[in-house]
PDB file of C-alpha atoms and ligand atoms in Angstrom:
ATOM      1  CA  MET X  30      95.582 -39.202 110.983  1.00  0.00           C
ATOM      2  CA  GLU X  31      97.814 -36.170 111.432  1.00  0.00           C
ATOM      3  CA  THR X  32     101.067 -36.389 109.631  1.00  0.00           C
ATOM      4  CA  THR X  33     104.217 -35.366 111.416  1.00  0.00           C
ATOM      5  CA  GLN X  34     106.154 -34.513 108.278  1.00  0.00           C
ATOM      6  CA  THR X  35     107.629 -31.056 108.119  1.00  0.00           C
ATOM      7  CA  LEU X  36     106.836 -28.569 105.392  1.00  0.00           C
ATOM      8  CA  ALA X  37     110.334 -29.089 103.979  1.00  0.00           C
ATOM      9  CA  GLU X  38     109.711 -32.846 103.724  1.00  0.00           C
ATOM     10  CA  ARG X  39     106.336 -32.375 102.089  1.00  0.00           C
ATOM     11  CA  LEU X  40     107.784 -29.876  99.642  1.00  0.00           C
ATOM     12  CA  ALA X  41     110.474 -32.408  98.707  1.00  0.00           C
ATOM     13  CA  VAL X  42     107.772 -34.998  97.988  1.00  0.00           C
ATOM     14  CA  VAL X  43     105.768 -32.555  95.851  1.00  0.00           C
ATOM     15  CA  GLU X  44     108.912 -31.504  93.972  1.00  0.00           C
ATOM     16  CA  GLU X  45     109.733 -35.154  93.327  1.00  0.00           C
ATOM     17  CA  ARG X  46     106.210 -35.772  91.981  1.00  0.00           C
ATOM     18  CA  ILE X  47     106.463 -32.746  89.670  1.00  0.00           C
ATOM     19  CA  ALA X  48     109.953 -33.743  88.500  1.00  0.00           C
ATOM     20  CA  ARG X  49     108.869 -37.307  87.699  1.00  0.00           C
ATOM     21  CA  ALA X  50     105.774 -36.153  85.806  1.00  0.00           C
ATOM     22  CA  CYS X  51     107.896 -33.713  83.799  1.00  0.00           C
ATOM     23  CA  ALA X  52     110.517 -36.359  83.062  1.00  0.00           C
ATOM     24  CA  ARG X  53     107.853 -38.856  81.991  1.00  0.00           C
ATOM     25  CA  THR X  54     106.393 -36.423  79.492  1.00  0.00           C
ATOM     26  CA  GLY X  55     109.633 -34.895  78.246  1.00  0.00           C
ATOM     27  CA  ARG X  56     108.917 -31.507  79.794  1.00  0.00           C
ATOM     28  CA  ARG X  57     111.372 -29.295  81.622  1.00  0.00           C
ATOM     29  CA  ARG X  58     110.775 -28.622  85.332  1.00  0.00           C
ATOM     30  CA  GLU X  59     110.914 -24.866  84.661  1.00  0.00           C
ATOM     31  CA  GLU X  60     107.800 -25.140  82.495  1.00  0.00           C
ATOM     32  CA  VAL X  61     105.673 -25.861  85.570  1.00  0.00           C
ATOM     33  CA  THR X  62     105.146 -23.318  88.341  1.00  0.00           C
ATOM     34  CA  LEU X  63     104.347 -24.610  91.803  1.00  0.00           C
ATOM     35  CA  LEU X  64     101.709 -22.370  93.377  1.00  0.00           C
ATOM     36  CA  ALA X  65     101.474 -22.858  97.145  1.00  0.00           C
ATOM     37  CA  VAL X  66      97.808 -22.626  98.164  1.00  0.00           C
ATOM     38  CA  THR X  67      97.642 -21.163 101.656  1.00  0.00           C
ATOM     39  CA  LYS X  68      93.922 -20.547 102.162  1.00  0.00           C
ATOM     40  CA  ILE X  69      92.714 -21.141 105.743  1.00  0.00           C
ATOM     41  CA  PHE X  70      96.328 -21.309 106.971  1.00  0.00           C
ATOM     42  CA  PRO X  71      97.846 -18.336 108.819  1.00  0.00           C
ATOM     43  CA  ALA X  72     100.331 -15.878 107.308  1.00  0.00           C
ATOM     44  CA  GLN X  73     103.083 -17.905 108.968  1.00  0.00           C
ATOM     45  CA  ALA X  74     102.513 -20.700 106.447  1.00  0.00           C
ATOM     46  CA  ILE X  75     103.389 -18.249 103.670  1.00  0.00           C
ATOM     47  CA  LEU X  76     106.491 -17.090 105.548  1.00  0.00           C
ATOM     48  CA  ASP X  77     107.599 -20.695 106.124  1.00  0.00           C
ATOM     49  CA  ALA X  78     107.094 -21.624 102.475  1.00  0.00           C
ATOM     50  CA  TYR X  79     108.885 -18.473 101.355  1.00  0.00           C
ATOM     51  CA  ALA X  80     111.850 -19.410 103.545  1.00  0.00           C
ATOM     52  CA  LEU X  81     112.010 -22.718 101.644  1.00  0.00           C
ATOM     53  CA  GLY X  82     112.182 -20.888  98.330  1.00  0.00           C
ATOM     54  CA  LEU X  83     108.548 -20.784  97.201  1.00  0.00           C
ATOM     55  CA  ARG X  84     107.530 -17.488  95.594  1.00  0.00           C
ATOM     56  CA  GLU X  85     104.066 -17.982  94.119  1.00  0.00           C
ATOM     57  CA  PHE X  86     101.129 -18.179  96.518  1.00  0.00           C
ATOM     58  CA  GLY X  87      97.425 -18.800  96.009  1.00  0.00           C
ATOM     59  CA  GLU X  88      94.595 -17.522  98.176  1.00  0.00           C
ATOM     60  CA  ASN X  89      90.858 -18.016  97.730  1.00  0.00           C
ATOM     61  CA  TYR X  90      89.241 -15.196  99.625  1.00  0.00           C
ATOM     62  CA  VAL X  91      89.873 -11.458  99.335  1.00  0.00           C
ATOM     63  CA  GLN X  92      88.885 -10.794 102.935  1.00  0.00           C
ATOM     64  CA  GLU X  93      91.000 -13.581 104.372  1.00  0.00           C
ATOM     65  CA  PHE X  94      94.070 -12.458 102.465  1.00  0.00           C
ATOM     66  CA  GLU X  95      93.496  -8.869 103.532  1.00  0.00           C
ATOM     67  CA  THR X  96      94.233  -9.922 107.107  1.00  0.00           C
ATOM     68  CA  LYS X  97      97.440 -11.752 106.145  1.00  0.00           C
ATOM     69  CA  ALA X  98      98.729  -9.308 103.559  1.00  0.00           C
ATOM     70  CA  PRO X  99     100.445  -6.880 105.967  1.00  0.00           C
ATOM     71  CA  GLN X 100     102.753  -9.711 107.094  1.00  0.00           C
ATOM     72  CA  VAL X 101     103.643 -11.004 103.648  1.00  0.00           C
ATOM     73  CA  ARG X 102     102.990  -8.378 100.997  1.00  0.00           C
ATOM     74  CA  SER X 103     106.527  -6.960 101.003  1.00  0.00           C
ATOM     75  CA  LEU X 104     108.434 -10.262 100.731  1.00  0.00           C
ATOM     76  CA  PRO X 105     110.792  -9.636  97.798  1.00  0.00           C
ATOM     77  CA  GLY X 106     109.810 -11.592  94.704  1.00  0.00           C
ATOM     78  CA  ALA X 107     106.665 -13.087  96.213  1.00  0.00           C
ATOM     79  CA  ARG X 108     103.554 -13.032  94.028  1.00  0.00           C
ATOM     80  CA  PHE X 109     100.014 -13.576  95.193  1.00  0.00           C
ATOM     81  CA  HIS X 110      97.323 -15.151  93.038  1.00  0.00           C
ATOM     82  CA  LEU X 111      93.615 -15.024  93.698  1.00  0.00           C
ATOM     83  CA  ILE X 112      92.284 -18.476  92.832  1.00  0.00           C
ATOM     84  CA  GLY X 113      88.802 -18.115  94.341  1.00  0.00           C
ATOM     85  CA  HIS X 114      85.834 -16.302  92.864  1.00  0.00           C
ATOM     86  CA  LEU X 115      86.046 -12.503  92.755  1.00  0.00           C
ATOM     87  CA  GLN X 116      82.798 -10.612  93.144  1.00  0.00           C
ATOM     88  CA  SER X 117      82.843  -7.521  90.958  1.00  0.00           C
ATOM     89  CA  ASN X 118      82.106  -5.274  93.954  1.00  0.00           C
ATOM     90  CA  LYS X 119      85.392  -6.510  95.484  1.00  0.00           C
ATOM     91  CA  SER X 120      87.417  -6.014  92.322  1.00  0.00           C
ATOM     92  CA  ARG X 121      89.180  -2.875  93.523  1.00  0.00           C
ATOM     93  CA  LYS X 122      90.283  -4.550  96.754  1.00  0.00           C
ATOM     94  CA  GLY X 123      91.273  -7.650  94.777  1.00  0.00           C
ATOM     95  CA  SER X 124      93.366  -5.544  92.468  1.00  0.00           C
ATOM     96  CA  GLU X 125      95.150  -3.867  95.378  1.00  0.00           C
ATOM     97  CA  LEU X 126      95.973  -7.120  97.159  1.00  0.00           C
ATOM     98  CA  PHE X 127      96.864  -9.519  94.367  1.00  0.00           C
ATOM     99  CA  ASP X 128      99.381  -9.704  91.527  1.00  0.00           C
ATOM    100  CA  VAL X 129      97.414 -12.241  89.509  1.00  0.00           C
ATOM    101  CA  ILE X 130      93.672 -12.896  89.328  1.00  0.00           C
ATOM    102  CA  GLN X 131      93.138 -16.412  87.961  1.00  0.00           C
ATOM    103  CA  THR X 132      89.351 -16.317  88.138  1.00  0.00           C
ATOM    104  CA  ILE X 133      88.085 -13.853  85.551  1.00  0.00           C
ATOM    105  CA  ASP X 134      84.819 -15.283  84.290  1.00  0.00           C
ATOM    106  CA  SER X 135      82.995 -12.363  82.697  1.00  0.00           C
ATOM    107  CA  ALA X 136      83.717  -9.283  80.607  1.00  0.00           C
ATOM    108  CA  LYS X 137      82.042  -7.233  83.341  1.00  0.00           C
ATOM    109  CA  LEU X 138      84.542  -8.436  85.917  1.00  0.00           C
ATOM    110  CA  ALA X 139      87.444  -7.797  83.530  1.00  0.00           C
ATOM    111  CA  ARG X 140      86.137  -4.251  82.976  1.00  0.00           C
ATOM    112  CA  ARG X 141      85.803  -3.608  86.717  1.00  0.00           C
ATOM    113  CA  LEU X 142      89.293  -4.881  87.364  1.00  0.00           C
ATOM    114  CA  ALA X 143      90.747  -2.769  84.572  1.00  0.00           C
ATOM    115  CA  GLU X 144      88.964   0.273  86.007  1.00  0.00           C
ATOM    116  CA  ALA X 145      90.941  -0.157  89.209  1.00  0.00           C
ATOM    117  CA  GLY X 146      93.843   1.070  87.060  1.00  0.00           C
ATOM    118  CA  LYS X 147      96.597  -1.280  88.182  1.00  0.00           C
ATOM    119  CA  PRO X 148      98.428  -3.437  85.616  1.00  0.00           C
ATOM    120  CA  MET X 149      97.501  -7.041  86.404  1.00  0.00           C
ATOM    121  CA  ASP X 150      98.102 -10.535  85.101  1.00  0.00           C
ATOM    122  CA  VAL X 151      94.867 -12.456  84.732  1.00  0.00           C
ATOM    123  CA  MET X 152      93.598 -15.873  83.733  1.00  0.00           C
ATOM    124  CA  ILE X 153      90.151 -16.983  82.668  1.00  0.00           C
ATOM    125  CA  GLU X 154      88.452 -19.535  84.894  1.00  0.00           C
ATOM    126  CA  VAL X 155      86.662 -22.008  82.664  1.00  0.00           C
ATOM    127  CA  LYS X 156      83.748 -24.040  83.912  1.00  0.00           C
ATOM    128  CA  LEU X 157      84.061 -27.445  82.306  1.00  0.00           C
ATOM    129  CA  SER X 158      81.954 -29.483  84.700  1.00  0.00           C
ATOM    130  CA  GLU X 159      78.221 -29.443  85.258  1.00  0.00           C
ATOM    131  CA  GLU X 160      78.413 -28.788  88.981  1.00  0.00           C
ATOM    132  CA  GLU X 161      76.180 -25.773  89.441  1.00  0.00           C
ATOM    133  CA  SER X 162      78.038 -24.372  92.440  1.00  0.00           C
ATOM    134  CA  LYS X 163      81.190 -23.719  90.435  1.00  0.00           C
ATOM    135  CA  HIS X 164      82.007 -20.375  88.940  1.00  0.00           C
ATOM    136  CA  GLY X 165      83.681 -19.930  85.601  1.00  0.00           C
ATOM    137  CA  CYS X 166      83.137 -18.964  82.014  1.00  0.00           C
ATOM    138  CA  ALA X 167      81.323 -21.462  79.758  1.00  0.00           C
ATOM    139  CA  PRO X 168      83.738 -22.875  77.145  1.00  0.00           C
ATOM    140  CA  ALA X 169      81.656 -21.418  74.317  1.00  0.00           C
ATOM    141  CA  ASP X 170      82.034 -17.927  75.789  1.00  0.00           C
ATOM    142  CA  VAL X 171      85.816 -18.092  76.217  1.00  0.00           C
ATOM    143  CA  PRO X 172      86.784 -16.630  72.798  1.00  0.00           C
ATOM    144  CA  ALA X 173      84.662 -13.504  73.415  1.00  0.00           C
ATOM    145  CA  LEU X 174      86.075 -13.102  76.917  1.00  0.00           C
ATOM    146  CA  VAL X 175      89.626 -13.442  75.551  1.00  0.00           C
ATOM    147  CA  GLU X 176      88.865 -10.581  73.162  1.00  0.00           C
ATOM    148  CA  ALA X 177      87.356  -8.461  75.934  1.00  0.00           C
ATOM    149  CA  ILE X 178      90.431  -8.936  78.135  1.00  0.00           C
ATOM    150  CA  ARG X 179      92.813  -8.211  75.259  1.00  0.00           C
ATOM    151  CA  GLY X 180      90.942  -4.927  74.855  1.00  0.00           C
ATOM    152  CA  GLU X 181      91.780  -3.829  78.413  1.00  0.00           C
ATOM    153  CA  LYS X 182      95.260  -2.346  78.426  1.00  0.00           C
ATOM    154  CA  GLU X 183      95.721  -2.804  82.194  1.00  0.00           C
ATOM    155  CA  LEU X 184      95.141  -6.564  81.910  1.00  0.00           C
ATOM    156  CA  THR X 185      97.584  -9.144  80.560  1.00  0.00           C
ATOM    157  CA  LEU X 186      95.976 -12.468  79.759  1.00  0.00           C
ATOM    158  CA  LYS X 187      98.228 -15.295  80.929  1.00  0.00           C
ATOM    159  CA  GLY X 188      96.050 -18.307  80.256  1.00  0.00           C
ATOM    160  CA  LEU X 189      93.168 -20.480  81.375  1.00  0.00           C
ATOM    161  CA  MET X 190      92.387 -22.037  84.726  1.00  0.00           C
ATOM    162  CA  THR X 191      89.998 -24.805  85.692  1.00  0.00           C
ATOM    163  CA  MET X 192      88.926 -26.939  88.592  1.00  0.00           C
ATOM    164  CA  PRO X 193      87.466 -30.346  87.676  1.00  0.00           C
ATOM    165  CA  PRO X 194      84.957 -32.067  89.963  1.00  0.00           C
ATOM    166  CA  TRP X 195      86.759 -33.482  92.983  1.00  0.00           C
ATOM    167  CA  SER X 196      87.563 -37.174  92.873  1.00  0.00           C
ATOM    168  CA  ASP X 197      89.866 -39.628  94.630  1.00  0.00           C
ATOM    169  CA  ASP X 198      90.806 -40.900  91.223  1.00  0.00           C
ATOM    170  CA  ALA X 199      93.095 -38.468  89.411  1.00  0.00           C
ATOM    171  CA  GLU X 200      92.198 -40.027  86.070  1.00  0.00           C
ATOM    172  CA  VAL X 201      88.693 -38.598  86.406  1.00  0.00           C
ATOM    173  CA  ALA X 202      90.239 -35.157  85.903  1.00  0.00           C
ATOM    174  CA  ARG X 203      92.143 -36.043  82.727  1.00  0.00           C
ATOM    175  CA  PRO X 204      89.365 -35.305  80.193  1.00  0.00           C
ATOM    176  CA  TYR X 205      88.829 -31.875  81.795  1.00  0.00           C
ATOM    177  CA  PHE X 206      92.538 -31.089  81.574  1.00  0.00           C
ATOM    178  CA  LYS X 207      92.588 -32.228  77.939  1.00  0.00           C
ATOM    179  CA  ARG X 208      89.655 -29.935  77.154  1.00  0.00           C
ATOM    180  CA  LEU X 209      91.317 -26.958  78.807  1.00  0.00           C
ATOM    181  CA  SER X 210      94.525 -27.571  76.827  1.00  0.00           C
ATOM    182  CA  ALA X 211      92.575 -27.777  73.574  1.00  0.00           C
ATOM    183  CA  LEU X 212      90.629 -24.620  74.400  1.00  0.00           C
ATOM    184  CA  ALA X 213      93.848 -22.737  75.182  1.00  0.00           C
ATOM    185  CA  ARG X 214      95.282 -23.746  71.799  1.00  0.00           C
ATOM    186  CA  GLU X 215      92.088 -22.597  70.070  1.00  0.00           C
ATOM    187  CA  VAL X 216      92.225 -19.125  71.579  1.00  0.00           C
ATOM    188  CA  GLY X 217      96.009 -18.783  71.416  1.00  0.00           C
ATOM    189  CA  VAL X 218      97.002 -18.626  75.082  1.00  0.00           C
ATOM    190  CA  THR X 219      99.794 -20.664  76.624  1.00  0.00           C
ATOM    191  CA  GLY X 220      99.271 -20.681  80.404  1.00  0.00           C
ATOM    192  CA  LEU X 221      97.308 -23.554  81.913  1.00  0.00           C
ATOM    193  CA  SER X 222      96.504 -23.421  85.626  1.00  0.00           C
ATOM    194  CA  MET X 223      95.349 -26.936  86.369  1.00  0.00           C
ATOM    195  CA  GLY X 224      96.187 -29.722  88.800  1.00  0.00           C
ATOM    196  CA  MET X 225      96.033 -29.829  92.593  1.00  0.00           C
ATOM    197  CA  SER X 226      97.412 -32.089  95.337  1.00  0.00           C
ATOM    198  CA  ASN X 227      95.743 -35.269  94.165  1.00  0.00           C
ATOM    199  CA  ASP X 228      95.996 -34.922  90.388  1.00  0.00           C
ATOM    200  CA  LEU X 229      99.046 -32.796  89.603  1.00  0.00           C
ATOM    201  CA  GLU X 230     100.789 -35.582  87.653  1.00  0.00           C
ATOM    202  CA  VAL X 231      97.838 -36.003  85.304  1.00  0.00           C
ATOM    203  CA  ALA X 232      97.638 -32.220  84.865  1.00  0.00           C
ATOM    204  CA  ILE X 233     101.340 -31.990  83.981  1.00  0.00           C
ATOM    205  CA  GLU X 234     100.938 -34.837  81.491  1.00  0.00           C
ATOM    206  CA  GLU X 235      98.158 -32.819  79.860  1.00  0.00           C
ATOM    207  CA  GLY X 236     100.216 -29.633  79.634  1.00  0.00           C
ATOM    208  CA  SER X 237      99.709 -27.774  82.915  1.00  0.00           C
ATOM    209  CA  THR X 238     102.040 -24.808  83.400  1.00  0.00           C
ATOM    210  CA  LEU X 239     100.941 -24.088  86.970  1.00  0.00           C
ATOM    211  CA  VAL X 240      99.826 -26.561  89.624  1.00  0.00           C
ATOM    212  CA  ARG X 241      97.928 -25.252  92.655  1.00  0.00           C
ATOM    213  CA  VAL X 242      98.953 -27.283  95.673  1.00  0.00           C
ATOM    214  CA  GLY X 243      97.570 -26.877  99.185  1.00  0.00           C
ATOM    215  CA  THR X 244      97.020 -30.097 101.128  1.00  0.00           C
ATOM    216  CA  ALA X 245     100.154 -31.888  99.906  1.00  0.00           C
ATOM    217  CA  LEU X 246     102.272 -29.016 101.259  1.00  0.00           C
ATOM    218  CA  PHE X 247     100.469 -27.773 104.347  1.00  0.00           C
ATOM    219  CA  GLY X 248      98.355 -30.736 105.430  1.00  0.00           C
ATOM    220  CA  ARG X 249      94.605 -30.893 105.738  1.00  0.00           C
ATOM    221  CA  ARG X 250      92.705 -27.646 106.124  1.00  0.00           C
ATOM    222  CA  LYS X 251      90.307 -27.121 108.962  1.00  0.00           C
ATOM    223  CA  LYS X 252      86.927 -25.980 107.722  1.00  0.00           C
ATOM    224  CA  PRO X 253      86.502 -22.202 107.859  1.00  0.00           C
ATOM    225  CA  ALA X 254      84.513 -21.106 110.904  1.00  0.00           C
TER     226      ALA X 254
HETATM  227  C1  PLP Y  18      92.005 -25.149  97.678  1.00  0.00           C
HETATM  228  C2  PLP Y  18      92.306 -25.063  96.234  1.00  0.00           C
HETATM  229  C3  PLP Y  18      93.434 -25.686  95.681  1.00  0.00           C
HETATM  230  C4  PLP Y  18      94.362 -26.592  96.471  1.00  0.00           C
HETATM  231  O1  PLP Y  18      93.746 -27.825  96.652  1.00  0.00           O
HETATM  232  P1  PLP Y  18      94.533 -29.046  97.365  1.00  0.00           P
HETATM  233  O2  PLP Y  18      93.707 -30.227  97.015  1.00  0.00           O
HETATM  234  O3  PLP Y  18      94.522 -28.733  98.817  1.00  0.00           O
HETATM  235  O4  PLP Y  18      95.883 -29.083  96.805  1.00  0.00           O
HETATM  236  C5  PLP Y  18      93.700 -25.474  94.337  1.00  0.00           C
HETATM  237  N1  PLP Y  18      92.901 -24.714  93.575  1.00  0.00           N
HETATM  238  C6  PLP Y  18      91.816 -24.094  94.062  1.00  0.00           C
HETATM  239  C7  PLP Y  18      90.987 -23.243  93.162  1.00  0.00           C
HETATM  240  C8  PLP Y  18      91.472 -24.260  95.401  1.00  0.00           C
HETATM  241  O5  PLP Y  18      90.375 -23.668  95.873  1.00  0.00           O
END
């Protein structure tokens, strides 16, 4: 069923959910960044969200964002995060288009990105589930990758990111979020990109500092052609 809510109404609902989860866990609202995930939606969705005050945007595909970037790249204060896998042969393009790459999963990719020469914020995508299709660094390899990134002067490591297996039940994600929090403490990073439309409360309870929200803001995505 198509919802007839406006973006402003949906944003208010998401903000209320974030505020309640923060209040419940004694966290301040400013500790959690709302990243608006605009993949599949046209550049206009970014412009509309920007007009409502959102500044952090997430896109999954380098090529798709390349087509939207001319319309949105110069919005003052807007920052664009790549939250989908980056192939190392697209690292230069990725570095040009994005402010943050959340999906570093190998030292080779970090090296390639650093070679592009632009100062960038990055996060390590950690693969905590067994699903073979998912990208990400194995938990055991995270400490070495942290060291490799800290050795690249162009790259600033902001934290860890993960995507648990999809489930209707947000509680299914909780153990994954707990593991990511523990791993971040072990390696001494503070940023935690975790939580999406259906499980952002659980993620905030487990320490998320950035929730990536698409559907709850923009409605259901049509499948890419
Ligand atoms: C699409 C996507 C999201 C947003 O998911 P919703 O369930 O639509 O909120 C968040 N993170 C990543 C990595 C995604 O690919």
